[in-house]
Coordinates of C-alpha atoms and ligand atoms in Angstrom, one line a residue:
M1 CA 69.6 151.8 172.4
T2 CA 68.8 148.2 172.1
A3 CA 71.5 146.1 173.7
T4 CA 71.2 142.4 172.8
A5 CA 74.6 141.3 174.1
P6 CA 74.8 138.4 176.5
R7 CA 74.6 139.3 180.2
E8 CA 78.2 138.6 180.9
E9 CA 79.3 141.3 178.4
Q10 CA 76.9 143.8 179.8
L11 CA 78.4 143.5 183.3
W12 CA 82.0 143.9 182.3
S13 CA 83.9 145.6 179.6
R14 CA 87.6 145.9 178.7
C15 CA 89.1 149.4 178.4
A16 CA 90.6 150.0 174.9
G17 CA 93.3 152.2 176.5
C18 CA 94.7 150.1 179.4
A19 CA 92.9 146.8 178.9
S20 CA 91.5 146.9 182.4
L21 CA 88.4 144.9 183.0
L22 CA 85.9 147.4 184.2
Y23 CA 82.5 146.9 185.9
R24 CA 80.1 148.2 183.2
K25 CA 77.8 150.2 185.6
R26 CA 80.8 151.9 187.2
L27 CA 82.2 152.8 183.8
R28 CA 78.8 154.3 182.8
R29 CA 78.6 156.3 186.0
N30 CA 82.0 157.7 185.0
L31 CA 80.5 158.8 181.6
D32 CA 82.3 155.9 179.9
V33 CA 85.7 157.3 180.8
C34 CA 88.1 154.7 182.1
P35 CA 88.7 155.4 185.8
E36 CA 92.1 153.8 185.5
C37 CA 93.6 155.5 182.5
G38 CA 91.2 158.2 181.4
E39 CA 90.5 156.7 178.1
H40 CA 87.2 158.2 176.6
A41 CA 85.2 155.3 175.2
R42 CA 83.1 156.1 172.1
L43 CA 79.5 157.0 172.9
G44 CA 76.5 156.2 170.9
A45 CA 74.3 159.2 170.1
P46 CA 71.5 158.4 172.6
E47 CA 74.0 158.1 175.5
R48 CA 75.7 161.3 174.4
L49 CA 72.4 163.2 174.5
R50 CA 71.6 161.8 177.9
Q51 CA 74.9 163.1 179.2
L52 CA 74.6 166.6 177.7
V53 CA 71.0 167.8 177.9
D54 CA 68.8 168.8 180.8
P55 CA 66.6 165.9 182.0
G56 CA 63.2 166.0 180.5
S57 CA 64.1 168.6 177.9
L58 CA 64.9 166.3 175.0
R59 CA 62.6 166.4 171.9
L60 CA 63.7 164.2 169.1
L61 CA 63.3 165.5 165.6
P62 CA 61.8 163.2 163.0
D63 CA 64.4 160.8 161.6
R64 CA 62.5 158.8 159.0
L65 CA 63.3 159.7 155.4
P66 CA 62.4 158.1 152.2
E67 CA 64.6 155.1 151.5
A68 CA 67.5 156.0 149.3
D69 CA 70.0 153.8 147.4
P70 CA 70.6 156.3 144.7
L71 CA 73.5 154.3 143.1
D72 CA 72.1 150.8 143.5
F73 CA 75.4 150.3 145.3
V74 CA 76.8 146.8 145.9
D75 CA 80.2 145.9 147.3
V76 CA 80.4 142.6 149.0
L77 CA 76.9 143.4 150.3
P78 CA 74.1 145.4 148.7
Y79 CA 73.9 148.8 150.4
P80 CA 70.3 148.3 151.6
H81 CA 71.5 145.2 153.5
R82 CA 74.2 147.2 155.3
L83 CA 71.6 149.8 156.2
T84 CA 69.3 147.2 157.6
G85 CA 72.2 145.7 159.6
A86 CA 73.2 149.1 161.0
R87 CA 69.6 149.8 162.0
A88 CA 69.3 146.4 163.8
S89 CA 72.5 146.8 165.7
T90 CA 72.1 150.4 166.8
G91 CA 68.3 150.8 167.1
L92 CA 68.7 154.0 165.1
A93 CA 67.2 155.0 161.8
E94 CA 70.3 156.7 160.6
G95 CA 73.8 157.8 161.6
V96 CA 72.7 160.9 163.3
V97 CA 70.2 161.7 166.0
C98 CA 68.7 165.2 165.9
A99 CA 66.8 166.9 168.7
T100 CA 65.9 170.1 170.4
A101 CA 66.7 170.4 174.1
T102 CA 68.0 172.7 176.7
I103 CA 71.5 172.6 178.2
G104 CA 71.7 174.4 181.5
G105 CA 68.4 176.0 180.6
H106 CA 69.7 177.3 177.2
P107 CA 67.6 176.0 174.3
V108 CA 69.5 174.5 171.5
A109 CA 69.1 172.3 168.4
L110 CA 71.4 169.3 168.4
A111 CA 72.7 166.8 165.8
V112 CA 74.7 164.0 167.3
M113 CA 76.5 161.6 165.0
D114 CA 76.8 157.9 165.9
F115 CA 79.9 156.2 164.7
R116 CA 78.4 152.7 165.2
F117 CA 76.1 153.4 162.3
L118 CA 78.2 152.7 159.2
G119 CA 81.1 154.5 160.7
G120 CA 79.1 157.7 161.1
S121 CA 79.3 158.2 157.4
L122 CA 77.8 161.2 155.9
G123 CA 75.1 160.1 153.4
C124 CA 72.2 162.0 151.9
A125 CA 69.9 161.2 154.8
V126 CA 72.5 162.3 157.5
G127 CA 73.1 165.5 155.6
E128 CA 69.4 166.1 155.3
L129 CA 68.7 165.5 158.9
I130 CA 71.6 167.7 160.1
T131 CA 70.4 170.4 157.7
R132 CA 66.9 170.2 159.1
A133 CA 68.3 170.5 162.6
A134 CA 70.1 173.7 161.5
E135 CA 66.9 175.0 160.0
R136 CA 65.1 174.3 163.2
A137 CA 67.7 176.3 165.0
L138 CA 67.2 179.1 162.6
D139 CA 63.4 179.0 163.0
D140 CA 63.7 178.8 166.8
R141 CA 66.5 181.3 166.9
T142 CA 68.6 179.0 169.0
P143 CA 72.3 177.9 168.8
L144 CA 73.1 174.7 166.9
V145 CA 75.3 172.1 168.6
L146 CA 76.9 169.4 166.4
I147 CA 78.6 166.4 167.9
T148 CA 80.6 164.8 165.2
A149 CA 81.9 161.2 164.8
S150 CA 82.5 160.1 161.3
G151 CA 84.9 158.3 159.0
G152 CA 83.8 160.7 156.2
A153 CA 81.4 160.7 153.3
R154 CA 79.3 157.6 152.7
M155 CA 80.9 155.9 149.7
Q156 CA 77.8 154.0 148.9
E157 CA 76.1 157.2 147.9
G158 CA 78.9 158.5 145.7
A159 CA 79.1 162.2 144.8
L160 CA 75.7 162.8 146.3
S161 CA 77.2 162.2 149.7
L162 CA 80.0 164.6 148.8
M163 CA 77.3 167.3 148.1
Q164 CA 76.1 167.0 151.7
M165 CA 79.2 168.8 152.8
A166 CA 77.9 171.8 150.9
T167 CA 74.3 171.4 151.9
V168 CA 75.1 171.4 155.6
S169 CA 77.6 174.1 155.3
Q170 CA 75.0 176.3 153.6
A171 CA 72.7 175.8 156.6
I172 CA 75.5 176.8 158.9
A173 CA 76.1 179.9 156.9
A174 CA 72.5 180.9 157.3
L175 CA 72.8 180.6 161.1
R176 CA 76.0 182.7 160.9
E177 CA 74.2 185.4 158.9
A178 CA 71.4 185.3 161.5
G179 CA 73.9 185.8 164.3
L180 CA 73.2 182.5 165.8
L181 CA 75.9 180.5 167.5
T182 CA 77.1 177.2 166.0
V183 CA 79.3 174.9 168.0
S184 CA 80.8 171.6 167.0
V185 CA 82.2 169.1 169.4
L186 CA 84.7 166.8 167.8
T187 CA 84.6 163.3 169.2
D188 CA 86.7 160.3 168.2
P189 CA 87.0 159.9 165.2
T190 CA 86.1 162.8 162.9
Y191 CA 87.5 162.5 159.5
G192 CA 87.1 163.2 155.8
G193 CA 84.1 165.1 154.5
V194 CA 82.7 165.8 158.0
A195 CA 86.0 167.2 159.2
A196 CA 86.3 169.3 156.1
S197 CA 82.9 170.9 156.5
F198 CA 80.5 171.3 159.5
A199 CA 82.9 169.9 162.1
T200 CA 85.2 172.8 161.6
N201 CA 83.3 175.7 159.9
T202 CA 81.2 176.4 163.0
D203 CA 81.9 179.4 165.2
L204 CA 83.4 177.3 168.0
V205 CA 85.1 174.0 167.7
L206 CA 85.6 172.0 170.9
A207 CA 87.5 168.7 170.9
E208 CA 86.6 166.0 173.4
S209 CA 89.7 164.7 175.1
G210 CA 91.2 161.8 173.1
A211 CA 89.4 162.8 169.9
R212 CA 91.2 162.7 166.6
M213 CA 90.3 164.8 163.7
G214 CA 91.7 165.2 160.2
F215 CA 90.9 165.2 156.6
A216 CA 93.0 162.3 155.5
G217 CA 93.4 159.5 158.0
P218 CA 96.8 158.5 159.4
R219 CA 97.0 155.3 157.4
V220 CA 96.5 157.1 154.1
I221 CA 99.0 159.7 154.9
R222 CA 101.6 157.1 156.0
Q223 CA 101.0 155.2 152.7
I224 CA 101.4 158.3 150.6
T225 CA 104.3 159.9 152.3
G226 CA 106.0 156.7 153.3
R227 CA 107.0 158.5 156.6
A228 CA 106.3 157.9 160.2
L229 CA 103.8 160.5 161.6
P230 CA 104.7 162.8 164.5
E231 CA 103.7 161.6 168.0
G232 CA 100.1 162.5 168.8
F233 CA 99.4 163.4 165.2
Q234 CA 95.7 164.6 164.7
T235 CA 94.9 164.2 168.4
A236 CA 92.9 166.8 170.3
D237 CA 96.1 168.3 171.8
F238 CA 97.8 168.4 168.5
L239 CA 94.8 170.2 167.1
L240 CA 94.9 172.7 169.9
R241 CA 98.6 173.3 169.4
H242 CA 98.0 174.0 165.7
G243 CA 95.2 176.5 166.2
Q244 CA 92.5 174.2 164.9
V245 CA 90.2 174.0 167.9
D246 CA 89.1 176.4 170.6
M247 CA 89.7 174.0 173.5
V248 CA 90.1 170.4 174.5
V249 CA 87.5 169.3 177.0
Q250 CA 87.3 166.3 179.2
R251 CA 84.0 164.5 178.9
R252 CA 83.0 165.3 182.5
S253 CA 83.5 169.0 181.8
L254 CA 81.7 169.1 178.4
R255 CA 78.2 169.9 179.6
G256 CA 79.5 172.7 181.9
R257 CA 81.7 174.1 179.1
L258 CA 78.7 174.2 176.7
M259 CA 76.6 175.8 179.3
A260 CA 79.2 178.6 179.8
L261 CA 79.5 179.2 176.1
L262 CA 75.8 179.2 175.5
A263 CA 75.3 181.6 178.4
A264 CA 78.0 183.9 177.1
T265 CA 76.9 184.0 173.5
R266 CA 73.2 184.2 174.2
A267 CA 73.8 187.5 176.0
G268 CA 74.2 189.7 172.9
R269 CA 71.0 189.0 171.2
P270 CA 68.2 189.1 170.5
A271 CA 67.1 190.7 173.8
R272 CA 69.5 192.4 176.1
S273 CA 69.3 192.1 179.8
P274 CA 68.3 195.4 181.4
V275 CA 71.1 197.9 181.6
P276 CA 71.0 200.9 183.9
R277 CA 70.6 203.9 181.7
Q278 CA 73.6 206.2 181.7
E279 CA 74.3 209.6 180.3
P280 CA 76.6 209.6 177.3
A281 CA 80.2 209.1 178.5
S282 CA 81.3 212.5 177.4
H283 CA 78.9 214.3 179.6
R284 CA 79.9 213.2 183.0
E285 CA 82.6 212.1 185.4
R286 CA 83.5 208.5 185.9
L287 CA 82.7 207.3 189.4
A288 CA 84.0 204.3 191.2
D289 CA 81.6 202.2 193.1
D290 CA 82.3 204.3 196.2
G291 CA 81.6 207.5 194.3
T292 CA 85.2 208.5 193.9
V293 CA 85.9 210.5 190.7
L294 CA 88.2 208.3 188.6
A295 CA 88.6 210.6 185.7
R296 CA 86.9 213.6 184.2
P297 CA 86.9 213.0 180.5
T298 CA 85.1 215.9 179.1
D299 CA 87.6 218.4 177.9
P300 CA 91.0 217.5 176.5
A301 CA 92.3 221.0 177.3
A302 CA 91.6 220.4 181.0
E303 CA 93.7 217.3 181.1
G304 CA 96.0 216.8 184.1
D305 CA 93.4 217.6 186.7
A306 CA 91.9 214.2 186.9
G307 CA 94.1 212.6 189.5
T308 CA 96.8 212.1 186.9
P309 CA 99.4 214.8 187.5
A310 CA 101.9 214.6 184.7
V311 CA 105.0 215.0 186.9
R312 CA 106.6 211.7 186.3
D313 CA 109.3 211.7 183.7
A314 CA 108.3 209.9 180.5
W315 CA 111.2 207.4 180.8
D316 CA 110.2 206.5 184.3
T317 CA 106.8 205.8 182.9
V318 CA 108.2 203.6 180.2
R319 CA 110.0 201.6 182.9
M320 CA 106.8 201.5 185.0
A321 CA 104.8 200.2 181.9
R322 CA 107.3 197.4 181.5
H323 CA 107.6 196.4 185.1
P324 CA 107.4 192.6 185.4
G325 CA 105.0 192.8 188.3
R326 CA 102.5 194.8 186.3
P327 CA 99.2 193.0 186.0
T328 CA 98.8 191.1 182.7
T329 CA 95.8 190.4 180.6
L330 CA 95.2 187.1 182.3
D331 CA 95.5 188.8 185.7
Y332 CA 92.8 191.2 184.7
L333 CA 90.7 188.5 183.3
D334 CA 90.8 187.0 186.8
S335 CA 90.3 190.2 188.8
V336 CA 88.1 192.5 186.6
F337 CA 86.1 189.9 184.7
D338 CA 84.3 186.7 185.7
G339 CA 83.8 183.4 184.1
F340 CA 86.5 183.7 181.4
V341 CA 86.4 180.9 178.9
E342 CA 89.4 181.0 176.7
L343 CA 89.1 180.3 173.0
H344 CA 92.1 179.2 171.1
G345 CA 93.5 179.1 167.6
D346 CA 93.5 180.9 164.3
R347 CA 92.1 177.9 162.4
L348 CA 95.0 178.2 160.0
G349 CA 97.7 176.3 161.8
A350 CA 98.7 178.0 165.0
D351 CA 97.6 179.2 168.4
C352 CA 99.7 182.3 169.3
P353 CA 100.4 182.4 173.0
A354 CA 101.0 186.1 173.0
I355 CA 97.3 186.8 172.4
V356 CA 94.7 185.5 174.7
G357 CA 91.0 185.8 174.1
G358 CA 87.6 184.4 174.9
V359 CA 84.2 185.1 176.4
A360 CA 83.9 186.5 179.9
R361 CA 81.5 188.5 182.0
L362 CA 81.9 192.1 183.1
A363 CA 79.5 192.9 185.9
G364 CA 77.2 190.2 184.7
R365 CA 77.3 191.3 181.1
H366 CA 78.9 189.0 178.5
V367 CA 81.8 190.4 176.5
M368 CA 84.6 189.1 174.2
V369 CA 87.9 190.0 175.8
I370 CA 91.1 189.9 173.6
G371 CA 94.5 191.0 174.9
H372 CA 98.2 190.6 174.7
Q373 CA 99.7 188.3 177.3
K374 CA 103.1 188.9 178.8
G375 CA 104.0 187.3 182.1
H376 CA 105.8 187.9 185.4
T377 CA 108.7 185.5 185.2
T378 CA 111.3 185.0 182.5
A379 CA 109.8 181.6 181.8
E380 CA 106.4 183.1 181.3
L381 CA 107.6 185.9 179.2
V382 CA 109.5 183.5 176.9
A383 CA 106.5 181.2 176.6
R384 CA 104.4 184.2 175.6
N385 CA 107.0 185.7 173.3
F386 CA 107.0 188.8 175.6
G387 CA 103.5 189.6 174.5
M388 CA 104.6 190.1 170.8
A389 CA 101.8 188.6 168.7
S390 CA 102.6 186.6 165.6
P391 CA 100.4 186.8 162.5
S392 CA 98.5 183.8 163.9
G393 CA 97.9 185.8 167.0
H394 CA 96.4 188.6 165.0
R395 CA 94.3 186.1 163.1
K396 CA 93.1 184.6 166.3
A397 CA 92.1 188.0 167.5
L398 CA 90.4 188.7 164.1
R399 CA 88.4 185.5 164.4
L400 CA 87.2 186.4 167.9
M401 CA 86.3 190.0 166.9
R402 CA 84.2 188.8 164.0
L403 CA 82.6 186.1 166.2
A404 CA 81.8 188.8 168.8
A405 CA 80.1 191.0 166.2
R406 CA 78.0 188.1 164.8
L407 CA 76.8 187.3 168.3
G408 CA 76.3 190.9 169.4
L409 CA 78.9 190.7 172.1
P410 CA 80.9 193.9 172.8
V411 CA 84.7 193.6 172.4
V412 CA 87.1 194.6 175.2
T413 CA 90.7 194.6 174.2
L414 CA 93.6 194.9 176.7
V415 CA 96.7 196.1 174.9
D416 CA 100.2 195.3 176.4
T417 CA 102.8 194.6 173.8
P418 CA 106.3 195.9 172.9
G419 CA 105.1 195.5 169.3
A420 CA 104.3 192.7 166.8
D421 CA 106.7 189.8 166.5
P422 CA 109.7 190.9 164.5
G423 CA 110.8 187.5 163.4
V424 CA 111.5 186.0 159.9
S425 CA 108.7 183.5 160.1
A426 CA 106.3 186.3 161.1
E427 CA 107.2 188.0 157.9
E428 CA 106.8 184.8 155.9
Q429 CA 103.4 184.3 157.3
G430 CA 102.2 187.8 156.4
Q431 CA 102.6 189.9 159.5
A432 CA 101.8 193.1 157.8
A433 CA 98.7 191.9 156.1
A434 CA 97.5 190.3 159.3
I435 CA 97.8 193.6 161.2
A436 CA 96.2 195.5 158.3
E437 CA 93.3 193.2 158.2
N438 CA 92.6 193.6 161.9
I439 CA 92.7 197.4 161.7
L440 CA 90.4 197.4 158.8
T441 CA 88.0 194.9 160.4
L442 CA 87.8 197.0 163.6
T443 CA 86.9 200.1 161.6
V444 CA 83.7 198.3 160.4
L445 CA 83.0 196.0 163.3
P446 CA 79.3 196.4 164.1
T447 CA 79.6 195.9 167.8
P448 CA 81.0 198.2 170.6
V449 CA 84.7 198.1 170.9
L450 CA 86.5 199.3 174.0
A451 CA 90.3 199.3 174.1
V452 CA 92.5 199.7 177.1
I453 CA 96.3 200.3 176.9
T454 CA 97.3 198.5 180.1
G455 CA 101.0 198.5 179.7
E456 CA 103.0 198.9 176.6
G457 CA 101.2 200.0 173.5
G458 CA 103.8 199.2 170.9
S459 CA 103.1 200.5 167.4
G460 CA 101.1 198.6 164.8
G461 CA 101.0 195.5 167.0
A462 CA 99.1 197.6 169.6
L463 CA 96.9 199.4 167.1
A464 CA 95.7 196.0 165.7
L465 CA 93.7 195.7 168.9
A466 CA 93.1 199.3 169.6
V467 CA 90.8 200.8 166.8
A468 CA 88.0 201.3 169.2
D469 CA 85.0 203.4 170.1
R470 CA 86.7 204.4 173.3
V471 CA 90.4 204.1 174.0
L472 CA 91.3 204.1 177.7
M473 CA 94.8 204.1 179.1
L474 CA 96.2 203.2 182.5
E475 CA 98.0 206.1 184.1
N476 CA 101.4 204.5 183.9
A477 CA 101.0 202.8 180.5
V478 CA 102.7 204.1 177.3
Y479 CA 101.5 204.1 173.7
S480 CA 103.9 204.8 170.9
V481 CA 104.7 204.5 167.3
I482 CA 108.1 203.1 168.1
S483 CA 110.0 202.1 171.2
P484 CA 112.2 204.9 172.8
E485 CA 115.2 202.7 172.2
G486 CA 114.4 202.2 168.6
C487 CA 113.7 205.8 168.1
A488 CA 116.9 206.8 169.8
A489 CA 118.9 204.4 167.6
I490 CA 117.5 206.1 164.5
L491 CA 117.4 209.7 165.5
W492 CA 120.0 210.0 168.2
P493 CA 123.6 208.9 168.1
D494 CA 122.7 205.7 170.0
R495 CA 120.2 203.9 172.1
S496 CA 121.4 205.5 175.3
A497 CA 119.3 208.5 174.3
A498 CA 116.2 206.4 174.9
P499 CA 115.1 208.7 177.8
Q500 CA 115.2 211.8 175.6
A501 CA 113.4 209.9 172.9
A502 CA 110.7 208.8 175.4
R503 CA 110.1 212.4 176.3
A504 CA 110.0 213.5 172.7
L505 CA 107.6 210.8 171.6
R506 CA 104.8 212.0 173.9
L507 CA 103.9 208.5 174.8
T508 CA 102.5 208.9 178.3
A509 CA 98.8 208.8 179.1
P510 CA 98.4 212.5 179.9
D511 CA 100.1 213.5 176.7
L512 CA 98.0 211.2 174.6
R513 CA 94.9 212.3 176.4
R514 CA 95.8 215.9 175.4
L515 CA 96.2 214.7 171.8
G516 CA 92.9 212.9 171.8
V517 CA 94.5 209.6 171.0
V518 CA 93.1 208.2 174.2
D519 CA 89.7 209.2 175.6
E520 CA 90.3 208.6 179.3
V521 CA 93.2 208.0 181.7
V522 CA 92.5 205.4 184.3
S523 CA 94.4 206.4 187.4
E524 CA 96.5 203.9 189.2
P525 CA 97.0 203.5 192.9
S526 CA 99.4 206.2 194.3
T527 CA 102.2 203.7 194.2
A528 CA 101.6 201.9 190.9
A529 CA 99.6 199.1 189.4
H530 CA 102.0 196.4 190.3
D531 CA 102.0 197.5 194.0
D532 CA 98.3 197.2 194.3
P533 CA 96.8 195.0 191.6
A534 CA 93.5 194.7 193.4
E535 CA 92.9 198.4 193.6
T536 CA 94.0 198.8 190.0
A537 CA 91.6 196.1 188.9
Q538 CA 88.7 197.8 190.7
R539 CA 89.5 201.1 189.0
L540 CA 89.8 199.5 185.6
R541 CA 86.5 197.7 186.1
A542 CA 84.7 200.9 187.0
A543 CA 86.2 202.7 184.0
L544 CA 85.3 199.8 181.6
L545 CA 81.7 199.8 182.8
A546 CA 81.3 203.6 182.7
N547 CA 82.6 203.6 179.1
L548 CA 80.9 200.4 177.9
L549 CA 77.4 200.8 179.1
P550 CA 76.6 203.9 177.1
L551 CA 77.9 202.2 173.9
L552 CA 75.5 199.4 174.3
D553 CA 72.5 201.5 173.3
V554 CA 74.1 202.9 170.2
P555 CA 72.9 201.2 167.0
P556 CA 75.7 199.3 165.3
A557 CA 75.6 201.4 162.1
M558 CA 76.0 204.6 164.2
L559 CA 78.8 203.0 166.2
V560 CA 80.7 202.3 163.1
R561 CA 80.1 205.8 161.8
L562 CA 81.3 207.4 165.0
R563 CA 84.3 205.1 165.3
R564 CA 85.4 206.1 161.8
Q565 CA 84.9 209.8 162.6
R566 CA 87.0 209.3 165.8
F567 CA 89.9 208.0 163.7
R568 CA 89.3 210.4 160.8
R569 CA 90.0 213.3 163.0
F570 CA 93.7 212.5 163.3
G571 CA 94.4 214.3 160.1
A572 CA 97.4 216.3 159.2
N573 CA 95.9 219.6 160.3
R574 CA 95.2 218.5 163.8
V575 CA 97.7 216.2 165.4
G576 CA 100.6 216.5 163.1
A577 CA 101.1 220.1 163.8
R578 CA 100.7 219.7 167.5
A579 CA 103.1 217.0 168.4
G580 CA 104.8 215.4 165.5
L581 CA 102.9 212.2 166.3
R582 CA 102.9 209.9 163.4
Ligands
LIG1 ZN1 91.7 152.4 180.8

């Protein structure tokens, strides 16, 4: 960057948020975030790169392109004059700086937009440079990281600038097809054609704290609608609430977040880290770290001998499965997994709190974990809608499943839901289709899928996360086509017959193991999961590893074939005759 401002202005600058006069060096040390109010000042592309990439790793990509003024555009100034002015004031050739670098040792290609250059507008040169960065990522088989800051398409290049939305998107699609991660980081402001293309059609969308993003700007919307806009409209937090971004990140955490995401998504391909060879799961016992036999999965007929005596009454098990102290998905993410990075949003308008998901590590191996989230207190339960996913929750899960498959990450699902959200708006938003789409997608998902029924496995809402290569079930969990109360209300005189219904439904782990609906029962501590969450976590972790590792060596096409066979076998002649399980 060339700074030509007088010395006084270099020493001090005024915060746009709180108007404090700040010592320039101190501000820069704080990554241009106001120490008084937290306002994130806009960064030029060179400074942004300095903050993000490993020192010494930056290699700028060529930025000189043939001069273009395709329309001979003149407003109050001829377009070439504006370009010359922008170059002089920024020291940049164009409104984007592209490079290769490493971030925490992970090689990436980067394109960083610079709002100072004609408002970060997307012209033909900017589109071409970002496309070349994407192509470089494809050649190098590295992820692509886009840092966006733009008012939209560059008007001076007319429809040709509009075409850049398609050009760059096509390059992103090629990366997607190749299973390479694309990440965009929205910085303030990101609008118009950039927002409606590569800022949001990447695999992961992060928003820097304080960033605003939208298609139409607030002024335009106010003019057209004649109405005041909601508080915080189009801000990062607004975007998170409406399912548009995976996370909002403070600038000081951005590099660390990117490192974690790059580490997680690099794991799946192309080369896998060494995995201890294991016999196929069906040929051996599951051992805990200390050698204890956790379950003996070989023969359904021999069920009941694996530390899971089926003496507890089904209704007691139902109450156990619903116990408020029972570990939740977030508890397991803390105890069974490491390094969970939550990803948010369905990209269609919402972020369902009843479904949580993101990348995490299981014994050093990266996986995508998706689960229903309940809670331990009434307030938590209400906030999470009692673990009942809305259509947007299922769509969030779908997005994460597909992303996992593209990146070669195994999927682990943790199922704990009374069922899908039974509300009116859920119906209006296509609850049935959302569940159906997940079930279908899971039947063809070309990556290992491991499901665990950890608490309540309630009907279609549970199945939407449980079409898996291996289905495990905690000893005191239940899995059922309908709740015992619901069943009692329909088939018995009233709901007080729920205990009888619970017995009739064969919803306990040993029953379902016998029916082949679940492959393995994970025993709980002699008391119950909620009395010894740490021990439960340890057992679950061992079971997950024992079941997951053998799946990692199965080619994706074979996985899909076997998974379909697994679910094909529940035909009328097998299960229907045995237990009336529908
Ligand atoms: Zn401030």
